[in-house]
Amino acid sequence: MASSASQLSLAAVQSGYGRVKVVQNVSLEVATGEIVAVIGRNGVGKSTLMKTIIGEIAPMSGAVSFRGLDVTRLDAARRARLGVGYVPQGRDVFARMTVGENLALGRRVGGAPAANLERVFGFFPILEKRLAQPAGSMSGGEQQQLAIGRILAGRPDIILLDEPSEGVQPNIVQEIGRIIRRLRDEERLTVLIVEQNLSLIRAVADRCVIMDKGAVVGEIAPEALDDPETAARYLSI
Amino acid sequence: MEWSGQVFSWIYQYFDNMAFLLLAASGLILIYGMMGVINMAHGELMMIGAYVASAAFYVGAPAPVAIVAAGLVAGLVGIAMERLVIRHFYNQLLSSLVVTWGLSLILSQGVLLALGPSTMNMPTPFGSFSVGGFSFGVYRMVLFATAIGLIAGVWALFRFSSFGVAARAAMENPRMASALGVDTKRVYTATFAIGSALGGIAGALFAQTAAISPFFGQNYTPMAFITVVMGGGASAILGLVYAALYLAGVQTIASNVFNQYVGYVSIMAAAFIGLLVMPSGISDFVQKRRARRMAR
Ligand SMILES: Nc1ncnc2c1ncn2[C@@H]1O[C@H](COP(=O)(O)OP(=O)(O)OP(=O)(O)O)[C@@H](O)[C@H]1O
Ligand SMILES: [Mg+2]
């Protein structure tokens, strides 16, 4: 069993697009097996933070490490191979490829055995039925399940989910919440999740990090969001 | 049986014309379809393949070895081209045209300086056979079969192999592919190398039917280019096959009704008309129609 040492660590990270700085001086520690939600209103830089962590955009300054290993200079592909799974906002399934090919690609990263797909089908039975179908022809909820199944197929140590509830029907959102919980409880998967959906946050998160104008401005317990005023302040609903 | 020979001759010409287009364009359309650049120096890769094959042949290598050597050398030249130049122009059709046209001039002039303008020849293997009083070269049919084999091989590689899945992912959404561990730069280089090797192999095959000179590639570039544009980038392999079926058909009819020269020119006319109806090529047209039918 892994220690509760830091799985992900950000030190004074600044990043953005071109010369426009979006993420301002963010420091953050996520322990192994922890589920941390990042909340904040639209456009505060949550997705930009996620892209910086997975290596899609390089930080202007600061450092990113996984399990104590400094990955700031590594590109996204190498970070993925170190066990970082990413489900972007909008899911980004490969629409022209089949469900099976999307999953095969996800499995390839971690060099996981083919049997691992069975585990994914256990979580998302719909994927097994749609293996030969082009991913682009599935519904939003199905694509979200594929995007999550795709990274689970590679057995990552940490997953980053960017608004997985967006455009997904409530019963599937609930199911996704249960699966995230189970993965953490049974396999000590570490999760960083950007969310606006109160019930999903309440179902999974151990703590919530609040972002505003690109900076982390505080932290609250998920229960605090049960207060409608607090929820209205931090979530765009 | 005069007529049986005549009918066979038409079919033979059709296959011969198709083989020409398929071989000349296969590497070019692979690179265009996967990466959105048209490599105007593709003909020069064929020229390099032709020289390598004939050199190998004259030092005693058997023809298959000479052909493989041509593919390898052209593939390596392709890797160098991609690393140094093409890499910076992906998905920039116009810039890539200009830059690779420059490369084509450098390569052909370079070979002219190094080897001089004189031409070389390789013998055409396999002899001939006759049907109904007409005589036909066996090698032309071998070319056709080889073209089909190469194209099927490339199709299977991209369809089924793990490299192929990664490559298609990198073409569709490079950022997401990287986030899933795909080294997109290596995938581009490898795809470009495969396309270049196809050019080299095609050059080696054509070297056994045509004179080899520094400007060897110019015999093939225009037709390859037309075939690629007619085929379209939506599905490289299918586009290539559709375009070859169509253009070679028109060419065969026109050259029998009129003459060889009219047949050659008719390819351009056929492409012109085809592109009026299907502006982004046949494969794009077919894909859109299929999507519309699925949506209903
Ligand atoms: N590719 C891009 N190029 C330039 N600016 C961008 C780009 N993507 C986002 N931005 C800008 O960066 C800022 C933060 O965007 P980001 O997507 O990180 O916000 P977010 O918190 O994820 O918002 P949302 O809740 O709507 O998903 C916004 O001002 C946005 O306009
Ligand atoms: Mg976002």
GROMACS .gro file of C-alpha atoms in nm, chain A:
model
  237
    1MET     CA    1   0.000   0.000   0.000
    2ALA     CA    2   0.129   0.344  -0.093
    3SER     CA    3   0.206   0.587   0.183
    4SER     CA    4  -0.011   0.892   0.234
    5ALA     CA    5   0.275   1.102   0.097
    6SER     CA    6   0.198   1.369  -0.157
    7GLN     CA    7   0.088   1.229  -0.492
    8LEU     CA    8   0.068   1.565  -0.665
    9SER     CA    9   0.239   1.881  -0.561
   10LEU     CA   10   0.229   2.228  -0.716
   11ALA     CA   11   0.470   2.498  -0.603
   12ALA     CA   12   0.391   2.858  -0.699
   13VAL     CA   13   0.275   2.761  -1.047
   14GLN     CA   14   0.198   3.037  -1.296
   15SER     CA   15   0.075   2.962  -1.645
   16GLY     CA   16  -0.143   3.090  -1.926
   17TYR     CA   17  -0.173   3.137  -2.298
   18GLY     CA   18   0.096   3.327  -2.486
   19ARG     CA   19   0.184   3.617  -2.261
   20VAL     CA   20  -0.154   3.620  -2.086
   21LYS     CA   21  -0.111   3.482  -1.739
   22VAL     CA   22  -0.416   3.291  -1.616
   23VAL     CA   23  -0.301   3.071  -1.328
   24GLN     CA   24  -0.149   3.288  -1.056
   25ASN     CA   25   0.094   3.147  -0.807
   26VAL     CA   26  -0.093   2.825  -0.728
   27SER     CA   27   0.048   2.589  -0.465
   28LEU     CA   28  -0.135   2.268  -0.386
   29GLU     CA   29  -0.073   1.928  -0.231
   30VAL     CA   30  -0.287   1.624  -0.303
   31ALA     CA   31  -0.217   1.317  -0.091
   32THR     CA   32  -0.234   0.959  -0.220
   33GLY     CA   33  -0.591   0.835  -0.212
   34GLU     CA   34  -0.734   1.181  -0.161
   35ILE     CA   35  -1.021   1.327  -0.366
   36VAL     CA   36  -0.984   1.702  -0.401
   37ALA     CA   37  -1.242   1.918  -0.577
   38VAL     CA   38  -1.142   2.244  -0.743
   39ILE     CA   39  -1.432   2.487  -0.745
   40GLY     CA   40  -1.479   2.843  -0.864
   41ARG     CA   41  -1.686   3.043  -1.104
   42ASN     CA   42  -1.668   3.028  -1.484
   43GLY     CA   43  -1.346   3.149  -1.638
   44VAL     CA   44  -1.136   3.164  -1.320
   45GLY     CA   45  -0.876   2.930  -1.467
   46LYS     CA   46  -0.970   2.583  -1.342
   47SER     CA   47  -0.924   2.414  -1.678
   48THR     CA   48  -0.602   2.604  -1.739
   49LEU     CA   49  -0.473   2.471  -1.407
   50MET     CA   50  -0.560   2.115  -1.511
   51LYS     CA   51  -0.387   2.157  -1.848
   52THR     CA   52  -0.079   2.284  -1.668
   53ILE     CA   53  -0.074   1.984  -1.436
   54ILE     CA   54  -0.097   1.730  -1.715
   55GLY     CA   55   0.162   1.912  -1.926
   56GLU     CA   56  -0.053   2.036  -2.211
   57ILE     CA   57   0.070   2.387  -2.135
   58ALA     CA   58   0.409   2.462  -1.982
   59PRO     CA   59   0.418   2.676  -1.670
   60MET     CA   60   0.575   3.022  -1.687
   61SER     CA   61   0.723   2.958  -1.345
   62GLY     CA   62   0.688   2.725  -1.051
   63ALA     CA   63   0.709   2.347  -1.032
   64VAL     CA   64   0.484   2.044  -1.072
   65SER     CA   65   0.576   1.708  -0.916
   66PHE     CA   66   0.424   1.363  -0.901
   67ARG     CA   67   0.519   1.145  -0.607
   68GLY     CA   68   0.814   1.369  -0.542
   69LEU     CA   69   0.937   1.355  -0.901
   70ASP     CA   70   0.971   1.696  -1.065
   71VAL     CA   71   0.787   1.676  -1.398
   72THR     CA   72   0.781   2.047  -1.479
   73ARG     CA   73   0.998   1.997  -1.786
   74LEU     CA   74   0.824   1.681  -1.910
   75ASP     CA   75   0.568   1.690  -2.189
   76ALA     CA   76   0.213   1.557  -2.158
   77ALA     CA   77   0.295   1.220  -2.313
   78ARG     CA   78   0.568   1.148  -2.062
   79ARG     CA   79   0.355   1.257  -1.768
   80ALA     CA   80   0.078   1.029  -1.893
   81ARG     CA   81   0.322   0.740  -1.896
   82LEU     CA   82   0.411   0.820  -1.535
   83GLY     CA   83   0.051   0.742  -1.439
   84VAL     CA   84  -0.143   1.064  -1.484
   85GLY     CA   85  -0.490   1.017  -1.635
   86TYR     CA   86  -0.681   1.313  -1.773
   87VAL     CA   87  -1.043   1.358  -1.872
   88PRO     CA   88  -1.070   1.705  -2.025
   89GLN     CA   89  -1.370   1.932  -2.018
   90GLY     CA   90  -1.569   1.836  -2.327
   91ARG     CA   91  -1.432   1.479  -2.295
   92ASP     CA   92  -1.234   1.476  -2.625
   93VAL     CA   93  -1.306   1.121  -2.724
   94PHE     CA   94  -1.162   1.037  -3.064
   95ALA     CA   95  -1.486   1.072  -3.254
   96ARG     CA   96  -1.375   0.903  -3.575
   97MET     CA   97  -1.233   0.604  -3.393
   98THR     CA   98  -1.433   0.321  -3.241
   99VAL     CA   99  -1.503   0.283  -2.872
  100GLY     CA  100  -1.270  -0.016  -2.871
  101GLU     CA  101  -0.987   0.184  -3.031
  102ASN     CA  102  -1.033   0.466  -2.781
  103LEU     CA  103  -1.002   0.214  -2.499
  104ALA     CA  104  -0.705   0.040  -2.661
  105LEU     CA  105  -0.524   0.371  -2.674
  106GLY     CA  106  -0.592   0.435  -2.307
  107ARG     CA  107  -0.471   0.090  -2.209
  108ARG     CA  108  -0.154   0.130  -2.413
  109VAL     CA  109  -0.024   0.413  -2.190
  110GLY     CA  110   0.004   0.212  -1.875
  111GLY     CA  111   0.089  -0.113  -2.052
  112ALA     CA  112  -0.201  -0.265  -1.856
  113PRO     CA  113  -0.304  -0.623  -1.945
  114ALA     CA  114  -0.604  -0.679  -2.169
  115ALA     CA  115  -0.792  -0.820  -1.871
  116ASN     CA  116  -0.797  -0.468  -1.733
  117LEU     CA  117  -1.061  -0.384  -1.991
  118GLU     CA  118  -1.292  -0.630  -1.816
  119ARG     CA  119  -1.260  -0.418  -1.506
  120VAL     CA  120  -1.354  -0.108  -1.709
  121PHE     CA  121  -1.657  -0.288  -1.855
  122GLY     CA  122  -1.754  -0.377  -1.499
  123PHE     CA  123  -1.774  -0.004  -1.423
  124PHE     CA  124  -1.928   0.099  -1.756
  125PRO     CA  125  -2.116  -0.194  -1.913
  126ILE     CA  126  -2.240   0.025  -2.198
  127LEU     CA  127  -1.885   0.043  -2.340
  128GLU     CA  128  -1.867  -0.330  -2.396
  129LYS     CA  129  -2.188  -0.319  -2.598
  130ARG     CA  130  -2.061  -0.032  -2.813
  131LEU     CA  131  -1.708  -0.152  -2.884
  132ALA     CA  132  -1.732  -0.134  -3.263
  133GLN     CA  133  -1.928   0.192  -3.277
  134PRO     CA  134  -1.760   0.523  -3.370
  135ALA     CA  135  -1.717   0.716  -3.045
  136GLY     CA  136  -1.852   1.033  -3.204
  137SER     CA  137  -2.192   0.873  -3.256
  138MET     CA  138  -2.253   0.817  -2.885
  139SER     CA  139  -2.452   1.044  -2.652
  140GLY     CA  140  -2.279   1.293  -2.423
  141GLY     CA  141  -2.319   1.071  -2.119
  142GLU     CA  142  -2.186   0.769  -2.302
  143GLN     CA  143  -1.887   0.969  -2.428
  144GLN     CA  144  -1.813   1.079  -2.073
  145GLN     CA  145  -1.815   0.718  -1.959
  146LEU     CA  146  -1.581   0.634  -2.246
  147ALA     CA  147  -1.345   0.920  -2.156
  148ILE     CA  148  -1.327   0.797  -1.796
  149GLY     CA  149  -1.309   0.431  -1.897
  150ARG     CA  150  -1.030   0.516  -2.139
  151ILE     CA  151  -0.800   0.645  -1.867
  152LEU     CA  152  -0.897   0.374  -1.619
  153ALA     CA  153  -0.793   0.121  -1.884
  154GLY     CA  154  -0.435   0.246  -1.841
  155ARG     CA  155  -0.439   0.204  -1.462
  156PRO     CA  156  -0.328   0.556  -1.367
  157ASP     CA  157  -0.222   0.651  -1.015
  158ILE     CA  158  -0.394   0.986  -1.027
  159ILE     CA  159  -0.680   1.109  -1.242
  160LEU     CA  160  -0.779   1.463  -1.326
  161LEU     CA  161  -1.142   1.513  -1.419
  162ASP     CA  162  -1.257   1.845  -1.564
  163GLU     CA  163  -1.630   1.889  -1.509
  164PRO     CA  164  -1.730   1.527  -1.575
  165SER     CA  165  -2.095   1.608  -1.500
  166GLU     CA  166  -2.126   1.866  -1.776
  167GLY     CA  167  -2.404   1.769  -2.017
  168VAL     CA  168  -2.452   1.430  -1.852
  169GLN     CA  169  -2.786   1.306  -1.721
  170PRO     CA  170  -2.820   1.294  -1.338
  171ASN     CA  171  -2.833   0.917  -1.294
  172ILE     CA  172  -2.507   0.878  -1.486
  173VAL     CA  173  -2.349   1.156  -1.282
  174GLN     CA  174  -2.443   0.962  -0.970
  175GLU     CA  175  -2.296   0.647  -1.116
  176ILE     CA  176  -1.972   0.828  -1.199
  177GLY     CA  177  -1.960   0.952  -0.839
  178ARG     CA  178  -1.999   0.599  -0.705
  179ILE     CA  179  -1.725   0.469  -0.933
  180ILE     CA  180  -1.482   0.742  -0.829
  181ARG     CA  181  -1.548   0.662  -0.464
  182ARG     CA  182  -1.500   0.294  -0.519
  183LEU     CA  183  -1.171   0.339  -0.705
  184ARG     CA  184  -1.039   0.549  -0.423
  185ASP     CA  185  -1.161   0.319  -0.148
  186GLU     CA  186  -1.049  -0.003  -0.314
  187GLU     CA  187  -0.738   0.105  -0.505
  188ARG     CA  188  -0.627   0.427  -0.338
  189LEU     CA  189  -0.666   0.616  -0.665
  190THR     CA  190  -0.592   0.986  -0.622
  191VAL     CA  191  -0.844   1.224  -0.779
  192LEU     CA  192  -0.839   1.592  -0.863
  193ILE     CA  193  -1.180   1.696  -0.991
  194VAL     CA  194  -1.305   2.030  -1.122
  195GLU     CA  195  -1.679   2.045  -1.061
  196GLN     CA  196  -1.977   2.278  -1.047
  197ASN     CA  197  -2.227   2.003  -0.966
  198LEU     CA  198  -2.301   2.021  -0.597
  199SER     CA  199  -2.429   1.667  -0.556
  200LEU     CA  200  -2.125   1.516  -0.728
  201ILE     CA  201  -1.888   1.723  -0.516
  202ARG     CA  202  -2.074   1.615  -0.203
  203ALA     CA  203  -2.068   1.253  -0.314
  204VAL     CA  204  -1.693   1.230  -0.370
  205ALA     CA  205  -1.482   1.518  -0.238
  206ASP     CA  206  -1.274   1.509   0.078
  207ARG     CA  207  -1.205   1.881   0.054
  208CYS     CA  208  -1.267   2.170  -0.184
  209VAL     CA  209  -1.005   2.412  -0.310
  210ILE     CA  210  -1.150   2.747  -0.414
  211MET     CA  211  -1.013   2.930  -0.717
  212ASP     CA  212  -1.073   3.289  -0.808
  213LYS     CA  213  -0.903   3.496  -1.078
  214GLY     CA  214  -0.645   3.226  -1.137
  215ALA     CA  215  -0.539   3.192  -0.773
  216VAL     CA  216  -0.627   2.948  -0.498
  217VAL     CA  217  -0.804   3.171  -0.248
  218GLY     CA  218  -0.907   2.921   0.015
  219GLU     CA  219  -1.032   2.581   0.107
  220ILE     CA  220  -1.359   2.457   0.254
  221ALA     CA  221  -1.514   2.131   0.361
  222PRO     CA  222  -1.764   1.991   0.109
  223GLU     CA  223  -2.038   2.002   0.375
  224ALA     CA  224  -2.005   2.379   0.383
  225LEU     CA  225  -2.156   2.384   0.033
  226ASP     CA  226  -2.486   2.260   0.177
  227ASP     CA  227  -2.541   2.619   0.277
  228PRO     CA  228  -2.705   2.770  -0.034
  229GLU     CA  229  -2.531   3.105   0.009
  230THR     CA  230  -2.187   2.946   0.021
  231ALA     CA  231  -2.269   2.728  -0.278
  232ALA     CA  232  -2.390   3.029  -0.475
  233ARG     CA  233  -2.067   3.214  -0.399
  234TYR     CA  234  -1.832   2.941  -0.528
  235LEU     CA  235  -2.027   2.751  -0.791
  236SER     CA  236  -2.178   2.894  -1.109
  237ILE     CA  237  -2.522   2.744  -1.096
   0.00000   0.00000   0.00000
